[in-house]
Tab-separated table of C-alpha atoms in Angstrom:
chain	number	residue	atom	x	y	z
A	16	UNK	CA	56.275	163.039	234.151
A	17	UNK	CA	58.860	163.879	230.987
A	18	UNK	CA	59.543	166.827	229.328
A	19	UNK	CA	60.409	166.660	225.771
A	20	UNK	CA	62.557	169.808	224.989
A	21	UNK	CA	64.882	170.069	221.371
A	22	UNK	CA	68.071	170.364	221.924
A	23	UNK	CA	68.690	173.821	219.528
A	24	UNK	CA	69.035	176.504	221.144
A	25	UNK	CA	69.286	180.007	220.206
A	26	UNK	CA	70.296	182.595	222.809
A	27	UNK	CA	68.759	186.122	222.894
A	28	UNK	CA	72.519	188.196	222.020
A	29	UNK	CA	71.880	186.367	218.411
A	30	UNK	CA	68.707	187.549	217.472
A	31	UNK	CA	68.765	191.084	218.524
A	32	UNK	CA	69.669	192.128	214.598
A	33	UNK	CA	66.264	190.055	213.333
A	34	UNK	CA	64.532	193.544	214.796
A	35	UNK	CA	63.966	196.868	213.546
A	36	UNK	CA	64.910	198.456	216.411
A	37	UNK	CA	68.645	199.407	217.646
A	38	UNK	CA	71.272	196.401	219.062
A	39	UNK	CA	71.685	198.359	222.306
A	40	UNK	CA	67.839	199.320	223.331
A	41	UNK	CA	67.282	195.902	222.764
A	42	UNK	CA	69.935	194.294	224.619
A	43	UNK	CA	68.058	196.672	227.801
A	44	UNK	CA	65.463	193.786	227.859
A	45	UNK	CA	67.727	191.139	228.449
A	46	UNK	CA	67.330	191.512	232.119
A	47	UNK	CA	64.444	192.864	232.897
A	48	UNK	CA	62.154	190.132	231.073
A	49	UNK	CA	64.779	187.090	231.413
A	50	UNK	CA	65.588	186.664	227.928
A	51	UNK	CA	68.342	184.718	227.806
A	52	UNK	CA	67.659	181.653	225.116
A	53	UNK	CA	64.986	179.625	223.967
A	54	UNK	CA	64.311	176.221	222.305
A	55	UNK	CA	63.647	176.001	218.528
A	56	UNK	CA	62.571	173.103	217.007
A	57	UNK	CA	63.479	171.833	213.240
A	58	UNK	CA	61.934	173.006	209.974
A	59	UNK	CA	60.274	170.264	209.433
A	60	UNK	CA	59.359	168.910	213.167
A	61	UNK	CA	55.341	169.053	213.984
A	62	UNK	CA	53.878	168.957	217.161
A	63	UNK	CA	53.153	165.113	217.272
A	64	UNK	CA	57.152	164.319	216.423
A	65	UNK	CA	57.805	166.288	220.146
A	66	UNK	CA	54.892	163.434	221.472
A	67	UNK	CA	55.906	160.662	219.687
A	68	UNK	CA	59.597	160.912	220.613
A	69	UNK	CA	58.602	161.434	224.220
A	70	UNK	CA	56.209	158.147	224.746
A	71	UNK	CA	58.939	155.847	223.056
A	72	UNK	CA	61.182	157.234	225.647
A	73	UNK	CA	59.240	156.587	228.573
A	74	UNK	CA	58.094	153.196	226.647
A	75	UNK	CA	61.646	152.002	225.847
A	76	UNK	CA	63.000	152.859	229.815
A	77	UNK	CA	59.889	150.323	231.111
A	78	UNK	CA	57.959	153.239	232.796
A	79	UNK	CA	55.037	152.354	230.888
A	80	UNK	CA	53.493	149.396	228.791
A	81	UNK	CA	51.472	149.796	225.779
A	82	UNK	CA	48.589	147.710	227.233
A	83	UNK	CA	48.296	149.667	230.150
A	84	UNK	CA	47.487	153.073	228.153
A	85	UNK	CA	43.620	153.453	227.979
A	86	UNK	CA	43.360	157.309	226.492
A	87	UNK	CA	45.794	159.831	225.118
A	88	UNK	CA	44.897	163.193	226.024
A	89	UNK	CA	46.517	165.533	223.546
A	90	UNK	CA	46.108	169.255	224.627
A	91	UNK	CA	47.995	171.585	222.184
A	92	UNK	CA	46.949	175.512	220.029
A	93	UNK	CA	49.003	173.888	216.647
A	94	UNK	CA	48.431	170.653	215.492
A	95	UNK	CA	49.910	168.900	212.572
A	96	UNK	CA	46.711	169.091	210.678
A	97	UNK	CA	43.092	170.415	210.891
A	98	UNK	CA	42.560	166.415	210.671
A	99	UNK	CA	43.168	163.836	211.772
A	100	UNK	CA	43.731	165.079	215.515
A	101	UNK	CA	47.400	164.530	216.727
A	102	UNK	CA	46.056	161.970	219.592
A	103	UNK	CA	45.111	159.498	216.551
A	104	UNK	CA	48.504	160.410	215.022
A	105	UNK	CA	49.874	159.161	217.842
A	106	UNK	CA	47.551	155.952	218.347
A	107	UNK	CA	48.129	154.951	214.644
A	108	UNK	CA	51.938	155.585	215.244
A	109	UNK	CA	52.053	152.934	218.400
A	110	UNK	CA	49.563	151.092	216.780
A	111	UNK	CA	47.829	150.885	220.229
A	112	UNK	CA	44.166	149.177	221.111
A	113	UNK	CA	41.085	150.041	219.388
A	114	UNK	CA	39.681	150.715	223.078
A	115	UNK	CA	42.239	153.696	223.200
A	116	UNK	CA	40.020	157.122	223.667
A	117	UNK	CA	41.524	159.782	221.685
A	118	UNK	CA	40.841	163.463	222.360
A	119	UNK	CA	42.734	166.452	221.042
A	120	UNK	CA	42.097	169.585	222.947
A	121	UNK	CA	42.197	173.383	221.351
A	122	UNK	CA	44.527	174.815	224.314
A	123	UNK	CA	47.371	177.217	224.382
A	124	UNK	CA	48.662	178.223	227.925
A	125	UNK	CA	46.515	176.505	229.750
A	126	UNK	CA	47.046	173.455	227.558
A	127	UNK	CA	48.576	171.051	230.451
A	128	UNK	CA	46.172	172.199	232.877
A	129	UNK	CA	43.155	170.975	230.932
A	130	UNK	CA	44.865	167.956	229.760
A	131	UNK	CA	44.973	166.592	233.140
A	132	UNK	CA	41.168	167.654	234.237
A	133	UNK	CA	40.453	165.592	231.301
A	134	UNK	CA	42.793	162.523	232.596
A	135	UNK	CA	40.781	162.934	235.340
A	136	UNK	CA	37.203	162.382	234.304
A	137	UNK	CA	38.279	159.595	231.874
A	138	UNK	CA	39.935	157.862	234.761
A	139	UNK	CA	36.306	157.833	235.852
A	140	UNK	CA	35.039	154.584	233.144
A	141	UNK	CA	39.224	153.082	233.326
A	142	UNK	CA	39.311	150.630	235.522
A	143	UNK	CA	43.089	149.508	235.868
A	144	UNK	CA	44.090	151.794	232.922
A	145	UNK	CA	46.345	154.832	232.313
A	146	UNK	CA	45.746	158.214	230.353
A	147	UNK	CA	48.667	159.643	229.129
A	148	UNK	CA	48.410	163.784	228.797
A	149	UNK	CA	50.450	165.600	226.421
A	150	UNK	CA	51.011	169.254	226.363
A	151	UNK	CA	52.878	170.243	223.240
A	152	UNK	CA	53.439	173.364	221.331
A	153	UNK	CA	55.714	174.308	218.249
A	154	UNK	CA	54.530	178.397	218.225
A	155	UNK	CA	57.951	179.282	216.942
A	156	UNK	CA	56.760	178.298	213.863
A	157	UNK	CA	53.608	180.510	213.736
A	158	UNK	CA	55.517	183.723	215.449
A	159	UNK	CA	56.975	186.637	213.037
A	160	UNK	CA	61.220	186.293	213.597
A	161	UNK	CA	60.801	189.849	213.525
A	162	UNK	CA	58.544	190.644	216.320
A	163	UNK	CA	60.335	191.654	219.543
A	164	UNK	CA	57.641	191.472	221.835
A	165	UNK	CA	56.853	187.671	221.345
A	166	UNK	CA	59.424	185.707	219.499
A	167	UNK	CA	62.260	185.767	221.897
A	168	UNK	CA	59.858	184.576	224.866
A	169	UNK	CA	58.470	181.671	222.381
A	170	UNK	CA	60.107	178.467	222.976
A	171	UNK	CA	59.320	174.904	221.494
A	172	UNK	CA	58.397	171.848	223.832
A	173	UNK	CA	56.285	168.580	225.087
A	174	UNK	CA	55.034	167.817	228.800
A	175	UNK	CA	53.676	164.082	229.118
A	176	UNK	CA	52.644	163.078	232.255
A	177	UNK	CA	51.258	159.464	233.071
A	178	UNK	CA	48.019	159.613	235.053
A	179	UNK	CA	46.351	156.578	236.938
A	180	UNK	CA	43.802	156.143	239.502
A	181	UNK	CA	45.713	155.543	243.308
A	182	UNK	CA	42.365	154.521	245.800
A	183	UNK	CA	44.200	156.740	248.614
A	184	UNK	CA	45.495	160.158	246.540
A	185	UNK	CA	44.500	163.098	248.108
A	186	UNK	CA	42.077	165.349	246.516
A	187	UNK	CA	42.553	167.649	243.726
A	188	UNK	CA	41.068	171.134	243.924
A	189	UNK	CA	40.524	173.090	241.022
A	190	UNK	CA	39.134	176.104	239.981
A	191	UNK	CA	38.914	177.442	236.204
A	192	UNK	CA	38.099	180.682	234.911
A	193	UNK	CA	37.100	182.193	230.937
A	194	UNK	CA	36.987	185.273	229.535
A	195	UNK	CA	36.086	185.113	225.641
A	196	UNK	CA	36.075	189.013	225.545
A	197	UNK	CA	39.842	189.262	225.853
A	198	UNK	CA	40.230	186.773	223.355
A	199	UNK	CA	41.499	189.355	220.788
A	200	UNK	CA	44.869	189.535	223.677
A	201	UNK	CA	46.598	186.486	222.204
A	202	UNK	CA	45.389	185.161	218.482
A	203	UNK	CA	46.607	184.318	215.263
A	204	UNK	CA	44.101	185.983	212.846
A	205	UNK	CA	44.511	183.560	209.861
A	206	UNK	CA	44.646	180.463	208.552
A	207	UNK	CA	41.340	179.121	209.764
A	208	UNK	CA	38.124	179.370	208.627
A	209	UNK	CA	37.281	182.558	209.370
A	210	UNK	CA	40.363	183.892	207.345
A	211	UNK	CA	42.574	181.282	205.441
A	212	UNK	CA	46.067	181.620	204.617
A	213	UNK	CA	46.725	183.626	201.667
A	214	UNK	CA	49.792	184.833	200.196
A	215	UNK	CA	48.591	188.114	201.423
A	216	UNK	CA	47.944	186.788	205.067
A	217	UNK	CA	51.530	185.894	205.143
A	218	UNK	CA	52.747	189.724	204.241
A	219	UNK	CA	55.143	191.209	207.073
A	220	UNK	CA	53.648	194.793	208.518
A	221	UNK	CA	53.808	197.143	211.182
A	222	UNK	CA	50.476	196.732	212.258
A	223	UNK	CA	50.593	198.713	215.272
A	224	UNK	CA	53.164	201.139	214.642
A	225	UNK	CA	55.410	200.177	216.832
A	226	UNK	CA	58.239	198.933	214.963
A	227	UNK	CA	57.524	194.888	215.248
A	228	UNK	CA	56.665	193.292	211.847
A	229	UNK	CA	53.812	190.426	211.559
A	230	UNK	CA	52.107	188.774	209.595
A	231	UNK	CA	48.125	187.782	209.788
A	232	UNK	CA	49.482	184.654	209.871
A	233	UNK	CA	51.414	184.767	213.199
A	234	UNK	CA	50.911	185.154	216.740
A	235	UNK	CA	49.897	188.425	217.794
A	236	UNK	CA	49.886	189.502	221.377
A	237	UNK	CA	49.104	192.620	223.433
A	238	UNK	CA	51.704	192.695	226.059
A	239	UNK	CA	49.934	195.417	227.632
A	240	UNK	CA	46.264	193.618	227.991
A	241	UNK	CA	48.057	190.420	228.949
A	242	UNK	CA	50.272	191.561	231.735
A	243	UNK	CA	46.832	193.291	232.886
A	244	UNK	CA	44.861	190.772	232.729
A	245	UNK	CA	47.340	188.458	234.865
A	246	UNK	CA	47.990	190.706	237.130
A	247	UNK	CA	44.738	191.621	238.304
A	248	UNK	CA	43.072	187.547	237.785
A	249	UNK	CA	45.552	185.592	238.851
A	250	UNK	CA	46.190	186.754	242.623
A	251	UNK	CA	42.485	186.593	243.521
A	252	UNK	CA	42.317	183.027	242.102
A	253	UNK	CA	45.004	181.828	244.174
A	254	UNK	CA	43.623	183.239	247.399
A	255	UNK	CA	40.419	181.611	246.033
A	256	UNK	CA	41.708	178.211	245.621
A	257	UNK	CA	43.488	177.816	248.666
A	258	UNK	CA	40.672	179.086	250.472
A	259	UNK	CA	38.585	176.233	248.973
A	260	UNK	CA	41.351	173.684	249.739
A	261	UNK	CA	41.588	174.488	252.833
A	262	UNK	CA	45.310	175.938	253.327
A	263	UNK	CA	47.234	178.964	253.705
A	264	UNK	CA	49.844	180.450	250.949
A	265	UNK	CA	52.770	179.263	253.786
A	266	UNK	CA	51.027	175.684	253.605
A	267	UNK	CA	52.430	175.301	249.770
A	268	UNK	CA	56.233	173.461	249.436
A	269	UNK	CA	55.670	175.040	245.630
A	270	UNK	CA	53.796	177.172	243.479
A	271	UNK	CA	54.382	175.687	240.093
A	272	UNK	CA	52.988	178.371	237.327
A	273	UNK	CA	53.116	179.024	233.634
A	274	UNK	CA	56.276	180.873	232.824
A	275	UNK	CA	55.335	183.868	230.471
A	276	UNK	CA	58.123	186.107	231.063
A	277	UNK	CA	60.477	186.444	234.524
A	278	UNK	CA	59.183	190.508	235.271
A	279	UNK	CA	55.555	189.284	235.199
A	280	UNK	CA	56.469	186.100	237.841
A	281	UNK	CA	58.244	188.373	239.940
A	282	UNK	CA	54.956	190.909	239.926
A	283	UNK	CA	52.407	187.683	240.815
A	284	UNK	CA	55.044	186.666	243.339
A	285	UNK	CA	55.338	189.949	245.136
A	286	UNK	CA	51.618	190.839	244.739
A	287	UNK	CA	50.792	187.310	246.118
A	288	UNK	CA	53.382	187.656	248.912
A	289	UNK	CA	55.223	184.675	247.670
A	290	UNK	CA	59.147	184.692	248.308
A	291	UNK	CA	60.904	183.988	244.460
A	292	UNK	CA	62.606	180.799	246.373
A	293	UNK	CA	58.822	179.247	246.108
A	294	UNK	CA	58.043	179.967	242.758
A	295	UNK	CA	60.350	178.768	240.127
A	296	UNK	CA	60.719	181.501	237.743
A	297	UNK	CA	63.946	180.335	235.980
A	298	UNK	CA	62.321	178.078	232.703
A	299	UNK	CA	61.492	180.975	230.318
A	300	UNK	CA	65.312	181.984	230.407
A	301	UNK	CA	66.458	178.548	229.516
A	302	UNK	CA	64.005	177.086	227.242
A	303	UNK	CA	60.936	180.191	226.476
A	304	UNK	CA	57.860	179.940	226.610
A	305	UNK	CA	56.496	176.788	225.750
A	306	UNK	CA	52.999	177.691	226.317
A	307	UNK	CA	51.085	174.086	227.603
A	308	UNK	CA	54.064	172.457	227.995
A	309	UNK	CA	55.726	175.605	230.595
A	310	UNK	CA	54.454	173.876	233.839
A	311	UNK	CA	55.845	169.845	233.134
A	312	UNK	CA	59.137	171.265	231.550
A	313	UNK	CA	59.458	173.677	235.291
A	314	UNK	CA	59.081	170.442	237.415
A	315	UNK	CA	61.287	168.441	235.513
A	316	UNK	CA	63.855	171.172	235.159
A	317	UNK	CA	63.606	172.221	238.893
A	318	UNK	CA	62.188	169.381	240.801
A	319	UNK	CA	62.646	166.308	239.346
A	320	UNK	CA	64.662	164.789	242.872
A	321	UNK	CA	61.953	166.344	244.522
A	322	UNK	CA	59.132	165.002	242.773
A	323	UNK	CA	60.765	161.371	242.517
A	324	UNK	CA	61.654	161.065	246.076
A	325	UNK	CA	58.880	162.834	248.463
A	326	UNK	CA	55.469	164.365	248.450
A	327	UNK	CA	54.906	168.032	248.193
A	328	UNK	CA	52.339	170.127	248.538
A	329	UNK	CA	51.589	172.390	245.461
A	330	UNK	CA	49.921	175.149	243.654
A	331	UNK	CA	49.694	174.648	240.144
A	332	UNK	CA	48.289	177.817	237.690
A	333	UNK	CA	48.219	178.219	234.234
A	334	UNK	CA	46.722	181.506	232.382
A	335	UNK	CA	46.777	182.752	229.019
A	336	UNK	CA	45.310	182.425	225.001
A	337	UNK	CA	40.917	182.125	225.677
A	338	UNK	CA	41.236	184.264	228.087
A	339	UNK	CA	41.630	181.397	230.504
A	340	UNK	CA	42.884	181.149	233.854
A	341	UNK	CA	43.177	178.184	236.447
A	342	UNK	CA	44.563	176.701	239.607
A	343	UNK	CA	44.864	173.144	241.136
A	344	UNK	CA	46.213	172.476	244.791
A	345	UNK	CA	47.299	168.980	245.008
A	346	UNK	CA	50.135	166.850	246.154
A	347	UNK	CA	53.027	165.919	243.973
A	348	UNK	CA	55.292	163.549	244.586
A	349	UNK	CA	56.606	160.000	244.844
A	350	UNK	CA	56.357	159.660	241.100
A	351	UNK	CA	57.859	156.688	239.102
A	352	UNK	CA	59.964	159.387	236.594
A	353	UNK	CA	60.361	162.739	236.410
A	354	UNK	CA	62.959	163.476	234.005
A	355	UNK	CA	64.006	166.019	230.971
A	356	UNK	CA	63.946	164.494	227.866
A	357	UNK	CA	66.770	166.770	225.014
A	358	UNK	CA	65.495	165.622	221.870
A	359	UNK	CA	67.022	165.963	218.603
A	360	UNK	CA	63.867	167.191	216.916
């Protein structure tokens, strides 16, 4: 596993003057929601430069050979284009096998956790081959500068991990969950086909009167619905999947989970009964919210000794943009790399 992360960063105490609200009331966030940085990438950077510059890593250090990759798995919520799909971007870009299956998936938050359930069932018709996932995200280019609530949790990043078949792995249980009518929570309104980008679509507002100026071209999120939503879905999930795995919550070494903002980890933690020592919570601070790419860039950050040198027993969850919610248990461990990759980008 690599994380990909660029190596700007812009803390919190230099943004607070992009708002319309006073220094001081924002500064009261600061603690209470973890803001502390987060990782921007260049102007011109798209998502597949974050990809690309993390597979010629891991290519040029001998984890991996070109012949051994039979699919690319690319699971991101902004690609470089409409088309061509950023896994072909990335297949031209290697030049790698015709054989190579190439599949872009339409994911936000729950980008890495789909990645990998799709790993899985190609795995299924690869004999002796590899899938390489990506989880990669550039929001900070589609979230208003001016919009307290979401651009100083929105952080740039990659997650790759390298998945092969391994005749005695343990199982992998998962459960996934949708809600399409909660969709409206997290959305950008335009710039597809159901409202293209306009010079009009790209006029800052107060659309909801509370002080934070968008455009229908960027993110919009209710905090409120979100939080919610979590709140109430993700606890009974996790009690759900362990149940069908088998263990109890003091069986997991490590419950890995999407990193939205520290006050709403330290809520799941305390509703779930999880002590804060057991569920990193410390990513968002450092790097944002990197939506797909939040659970890779957590082990790598937190775990990568761990994860290189023993087997442990996890918990992995991912929630957000569909509504979608999910959770794997599975062993993690022993793995060839796990590293953090500070990219230029």
């Amino acid at each position: 596993m690599l994380s990909v992360i660029p190596q700007t960063a812009v803390r919190f105490e230099d943004e607070v003057d992009n708002y319309t609200f006073p220094a001081k009331q924002t500064l009261r966030l600061q603690k209470v929601m973890g803001y502390k940085q987060h990782r921007i990438v260049k102007e011109d950077t798209a998502t597949s430069d974050l990809c690309c510059a993390g597979l010629e890593y891991i290519l040029g250090r001998g984890w991996l050979k070109r012949e051994e990759i039979g699919g690319i798995v690319v699971a991101t919520s902004l690609p470089d284009h409409f088309i061509p799909p950023v896994s072909s971007v990335i297949h031209g870009e290697f030049q790698l096998g015709k054989d190579v299956a190439c599949i872009d998936v339409s994911q936000g938050c729950v980008a890495f956790f789909w990645g990998l359930l799709e790993a899985f069932m190609l795995l299924e018709h690869m004999e002796g081959k590899k899938v390489v996932v990506f989880a990669a995200d550039v929001l900070s280019k589609k979230v208003s500068q001016k919009d307290r609530n979401s651009y100083p949790l929105i952080g740039d990043g990659a997650g790759i991990a390298i998945v092969e078949n391994c005749m005695d792995a343990g199982k992998v249980h998962t459960i996934l969950y949708n809600n399409g009518g909660l969709r409206d929570a997290l959305k950008i309104p335009a710039g597809g086909s159901r409202m293209p980008s306009t010079q009009e679509t790209a006029i800052l507002r107060d659309m909801d009167g509370d002080g934070n100026l968008r455009a229908l071209d960027n993110l919009t999120m209710n905090g409120a619905d979100v939080f919610s939503f979590v709140q109430a879905e993700v606890p009974p999930l996790i009690d759900e999947v362990l149940d069908f795995a088998g263990y109890s919550k003091e069986d997991m070494d490590w419950y890995l989970f999407h990193q939205p903002n520290k006050f709403m980890l330290r809520k799941l933690a305390e509703k779930l009964g999880v002590p804060y020592e057991k569920m990193p919570m410390n990513t968002v601070e450092e790097f944002g919210n990197s939506s797909g790419a939040c659970i890779p860039i957590n082990i790598t950050y937190n775990l990568a000794d761990a994860m290189r040198t023993r087997k442990s027993r996890c918990c992995v969850s991912a929630f957000g943009a569909g509504l979608t919610w999910g959770a794997m248990v599975m062993e993690l461990g022993e793995m060839d790399f796990c590293e953090a990759y500070y990219s230029s980008l």
